[in-house]
């Protein structure tokens, strides 16, 4: 399917969202899925070639477009997208199968634990749950180094007002390195933070997403507090 680049948005330092117009074409995917985006050509050299898989940061409820959000690390692929004129056509493949999607049971409480760029999938899921008025209780624990690194910051501030079933807690691990005075939570996500923000009677599914090191540490943490592996879903973001 051919789609057109219609917007670029800087979400944080070295993080950008690329929005593509579907041109009226039907494109079915689920929040949490990913797909391959193929460029016709590279304007900057890239040993990995013209194809990349990206998880959608858009929601299926946002009709007429798809988008992904990614860290910019100087790859030829991303530099081509950054500098291309709007209207650039890209080949979008069918979404890949994946298990990192919302459960069929819409009443199932969910806990999202993410760091850095791992927020992209959770943005898609929370946007979908909000737009579709799902009864799904969602708690997001999101870790970043500084307030300036919060991706989708304005939307994260608004979502709990739009959807009272969504709770969002952001913790900053290096507030001393920020130009902004941060009055919120600090430190890494640990067992104490998880217990502090969860209903003691809830039996949620846990989703963790972010760099491989963070995902591994969160899975180890969850298992350490007695969460069975079958109740943990994970997605690693690497290769940036």
Short mmCIF file of N, CA and C in Angstrom, two decimals, residues 37-101:
data_model
loop_
_atom_site.label_atom_id
_atom_site.label_comp_id
_atom_site.label_asym_id
_atom_site.label_seq_id
_atom_site.Cartn_x
_atom_site.Cartn_y
_atom_site.Cartn_z
N UNK A 37 7.83 -0.31 6.86
CA UNK A 37 7.74 0.86 6.00
C UNK A 37 8.96 0.84 5.07
N UNK A 38 8.70 0.87 3.76
CA UNK A 38 9.78 0.76 2.78
C UNK A 38 9.89 2.03 1.96
N UNK A 39 11.09 2.61 1.93
CA UNK A 39 11.35 3.80 1.11
C UNK A 39 11.67 3.37 -0.32
N UNK A 40 11.33 4.21 -1.28
CA UNK A 40 11.69 3.92 -2.67
C UNK A 40 13.19 4.05 -2.87
N UNK A 41 13.79 5.00 -2.16
CA UNK A 41 15.24 5.21 -2.28
C UNK A 41 15.74 5.85 -0.99
N UNK A 42 17.03 5.75 -0.78
CA UNK A 42 17.69 6.41 0.33
C UNK A 42 18.45 7.63 -0.18
N UNK A 43 18.24 8.77 0.45
CA UNK A 43 19.02 9.95 0.11
C UNK A 43 20.30 10.05 0.92
N UNK A 44 20.43 9.16 1.92
CA UNK A 44 21.63 9.08 2.74
C UNK A 44 21.97 7.61 2.89
N UNK A 45 23.24 7.24 2.90
CA UNK A 45 23.60 5.82 2.93
C UNK A 45 23.17 5.15 4.23
N UNK A 46 22.74 3.90 4.10
CA UNK A 46 22.30 3.13 5.26
C UNK A 46 22.57 1.66 4.97
N UNK A 47 23.44 1.06 5.76
CA UNK A 47 23.82 -0.33 5.54
C UNK A 47 22.66 -1.28 5.75
N UNK A 48 21.65 -0.84 6.51
CA UNK A 48 20.50 -1.71 6.78
C UNK A 48 19.44 -1.63 5.69
N UNK A 49 19.63 -0.74 4.74
CA UNK A 49 18.73 -0.71 3.60
C UNK A 49 17.53 0.20 3.75
N UNK A 50 16.54 -0.03 2.88
CA UNK A 50 15.39 0.88 2.74
C UNK A 50 14.17 0.45 3.55
N UNK A 51 14.27 -0.64 4.31
CA UNK A 51 13.10 -1.14 5.05
C UNK A 51 13.35 -1.05 6.55
N UNK A 52 12.27 -0.72 7.27
CA UNK A 52 12.31 -0.74 8.72
C UNK A 52 10.93 -1.17 9.25
N UNK A 53 10.93 -1.90 10.34
CA UNK A 53 9.70 -2.19 11.07
C UNK A 53 9.54 -1.16 12.19
N UNK A 54 8.35 -0.61 12.29
CA UNK A 54 8.04 0.32 13.38
C UNK A 54 6.70 -0.07 13.99
N UNK A 55 6.64 0.03 15.31
CA UNK A 55 5.36 -0.12 15.99
C UNK A 55 4.55 1.16 15.79
N UNK A 56 3.26 1.02 15.53
CA UNK A 56 2.42 2.20 15.35
C UNK A 56 2.26 2.94 16.68
N UNK A 57 2.46 4.25 16.64
CA UNK A 57 2.10 5.06 17.80
C UNK A 57 0.72 5.66 17.61
N UNK A 58 0.18 5.55 16.40
CA UNK A 58 -1.21 5.95 16.16
C UNK A 58 -2.13 4.85 16.66
N UNK A 59 -3.40 5.20 16.79
CA UNK A 59 -4.43 4.25 17.18
C UNK A 59 -5.32 3.94 15.98
N UNK A 60 -5.84 2.72 15.89
CA UNK A 60 -6.79 2.42 14.81
C UNK A 60 -8.01 3.35 14.82
N UNK A 61 -8.27 3.99 15.94
CA UNK A 61 -9.40 4.92 16.04
C UNK A 61 -9.11 6.26 15.35
N UNK A 62 -7.85 6.52 15.03
CA UNK A 62 -7.48 7.75 14.33
C UNK A 62 -7.55 7.48 12.83
N UNK A 63 -8.68 7.75 12.27
CA UNK A 63 -8.98 7.32 10.90
C UNK A 63 -8.19 8.13 9.87
N UNK A 64 -7.83 7.43 8.81
CA UNK A 64 -7.22 8.09 7.66
C UNK A 64 -5.72 8.23 7.71
N UNK A 65 -5.12 7.91 8.86
CA UNK A 65 -3.66 8.06 8.98
C UNK A 65 -3.08 6.87 9.74
N UNK A 66 -1.79 6.71 9.59
CA UNK A 66 -0.99 5.89 10.52
C UNK A 66 0.24 6.71 10.87
N UNK A 67 0.82 6.41 12.01
CA UNK A 67 2.04 7.12 12.39
C UNK A 67 2.93 6.21 13.22
N UNK A 68 4.23 6.50 13.16
CA UNK A 68 5.16 5.88 14.10
C UNK A 68 6.04 6.98 14.69
N UNK A 69 6.60 6.68 15.85
CA UNK A 69 7.42 7.63 16.58
C UNK A 69 8.74 6.93 16.89
N UNK A 70 9.84 7.59 16.59
CA UNK A 70 11.13 6.92 16.69
C UNK A 70 12.23 7.85 17.17
N UNK A 71 13.26 7.26 17.73
CA UNK A 71 14.45 8.02 18.08
C UNK A 71 15.27 8.25 16.82
N UNK A 72 15.87 9.42 16.72
CA UNK A 72 16.70 9.76 15.57
C UNK A 72 18.17 9.58 15.96
N UNK A 73 18.81 8.65 15.30
CA UNK A 73 20.20 8.36 15.64
C UNK A 73 21.12 8.44 14.42
N UNK A 74 20.69 9.22 13.42
CA UNK A 74 21.57 9.47 12.30
C UNK A 74 21.59 8.42 11.21
N UNK A 75 20.69 7.43 11.27
CA UNK A 75 20.67 6.42 10.22
C UNK A 75 20.24 7.06 8.90
N UNK A 76 20.73 6.51 7.80
CA UNK A 76 20.37 7.04 6.49
C UNK A 76 18.88 6.96 6.23
N UNK A 77 18.25 5.89 6.72
CA UNK A 77 16.80 5.72 6.55
C UNK A 77 16.07 6.89 7.20
N UNK A 78 16.38 7.14 8.46
CA UNK A 78 15.65 8.19 9.18
C UNK A 78 16.02 9.58 8.69
N UNK A 79 17.28 9.77 8.31
CA UNK A 79 17.67 11.07 7.76
C UNK A 79 16.92 11.35 6.46
N UNK A 80 16.68 10.31 5.68
CA UNK A 80 15.88 10.49 4.45
C UNK A 80 14.49 10.98 4.79
N UNK A 81 13.86 10.37 5.80
CA UNK A 81 12.52 10.80 6.20
C UNK A 81 12.52 12.20 6.80
N UNK A 82 13.54 12.52 7.57
CA UNK A 82 13.61 13.83 8.22
C UNK A 82 13.70 14.95 7.19
N UNK A 83 14.45 14.73 6.13
CA UNK A 83 14.71 15.79 5.16
C UNK A 83 13.86 15.71 3.90
N UNK A 84 13.07 14.67 3.77
CA UNK A 84 12.23 14.52 2.57
C UNK A 84 11.12 15.56 2.56
N UNK A 85 10.70 16.00 1.38
CA UNK A 85 9.55 16.90 1.32
C UNK A 85 8.28 16.17 1.73
N UNK A 86 7.36 16.90 2.35
CA UNK A 86 6.06 16.30 2.64
C UNK A 86 5.41 15.88 1.34
N UNK A 87 4.69 14.78 1.39
CA UNK A 87 4.15 14.20 0.18
C UNK A 87 4.94 13.00 -0.31
N UNK A 88 6.08 12.74 0.32
CA UNK A 88 6.88 11.57 -0.02
C UNK A 88 6.04 10.31 0.09
N UNK A 89 6.09 9.46 -0.92
CA UNK A 89 5.36 8.20 -0.88
C UNK A 89 6.23 7.08 -0.32
N UNK A 90 5.62 6.27 0.52
CA UNK A 90 6.29 5.15 1.18
C UNK A 90 5.41 3.92 1.02
N UNK A 91 6.02 2.76 0.91
CA UNK A 91 5.27 1.50 0.82
C UNK A 91 5.05 0.95 2.22
N UNK A 92 3.78 0.80 2.59
CA UNK A 92 3.41 0.27 3.89
C UNK A 92 2.93 -1.17 3.72
N UNK A 93 3.57 -2.09 4.44
CA UNK A 93 3.19 -3.49 4.37
C UNK A 93 2.05 -3.79 5.36
N UNK A 94 1.49 -4.97 5.27
CA UNK A 94 0.46 -5.39 6.22
C UNK A 94 1.05 -5.48 7.62
N UNK A 95 0.24 -5.24 8.64
CA UNK A 95 0.78 -5.32 10.01
C UNK A 95 1.27 -6.73 10.33
N UNK A 96 2.34 -6.77 11.10
CA UNK A 96 2.88 -8.05 11.52
C UNK A 96 2.07 -8.60 12.69
N UNK A 97 1.98 -9.92 12.74
CA UNK A 97 1.33 -10.54 13.89
C UNK A 97 2.12 -10.22 15.14
N UNK A 98 1.44 -10.10 16.24
CA UNK A 98 2.14 -9.81 17.49
C UNK A 98 1.25 -10.11 18.68
N UNK A 99 1.89 -10.37 19.81
CA UNK A 99 1.15 -10.66 21.04
C UNK A 99 1.07 -9.43 21.95
N UNK A 100 1.75 -8.35 21.56
CA UNK A 100 1.77 -7.16 22.40
C UNK A 100 0.59 -6.27 22.02
N UNK A 101 -0.60 -6.78 22.26
CA UNK A 101 -1.84 -6.08 21.91
C UNK A 101 -2.79 -6.17 23.09
#
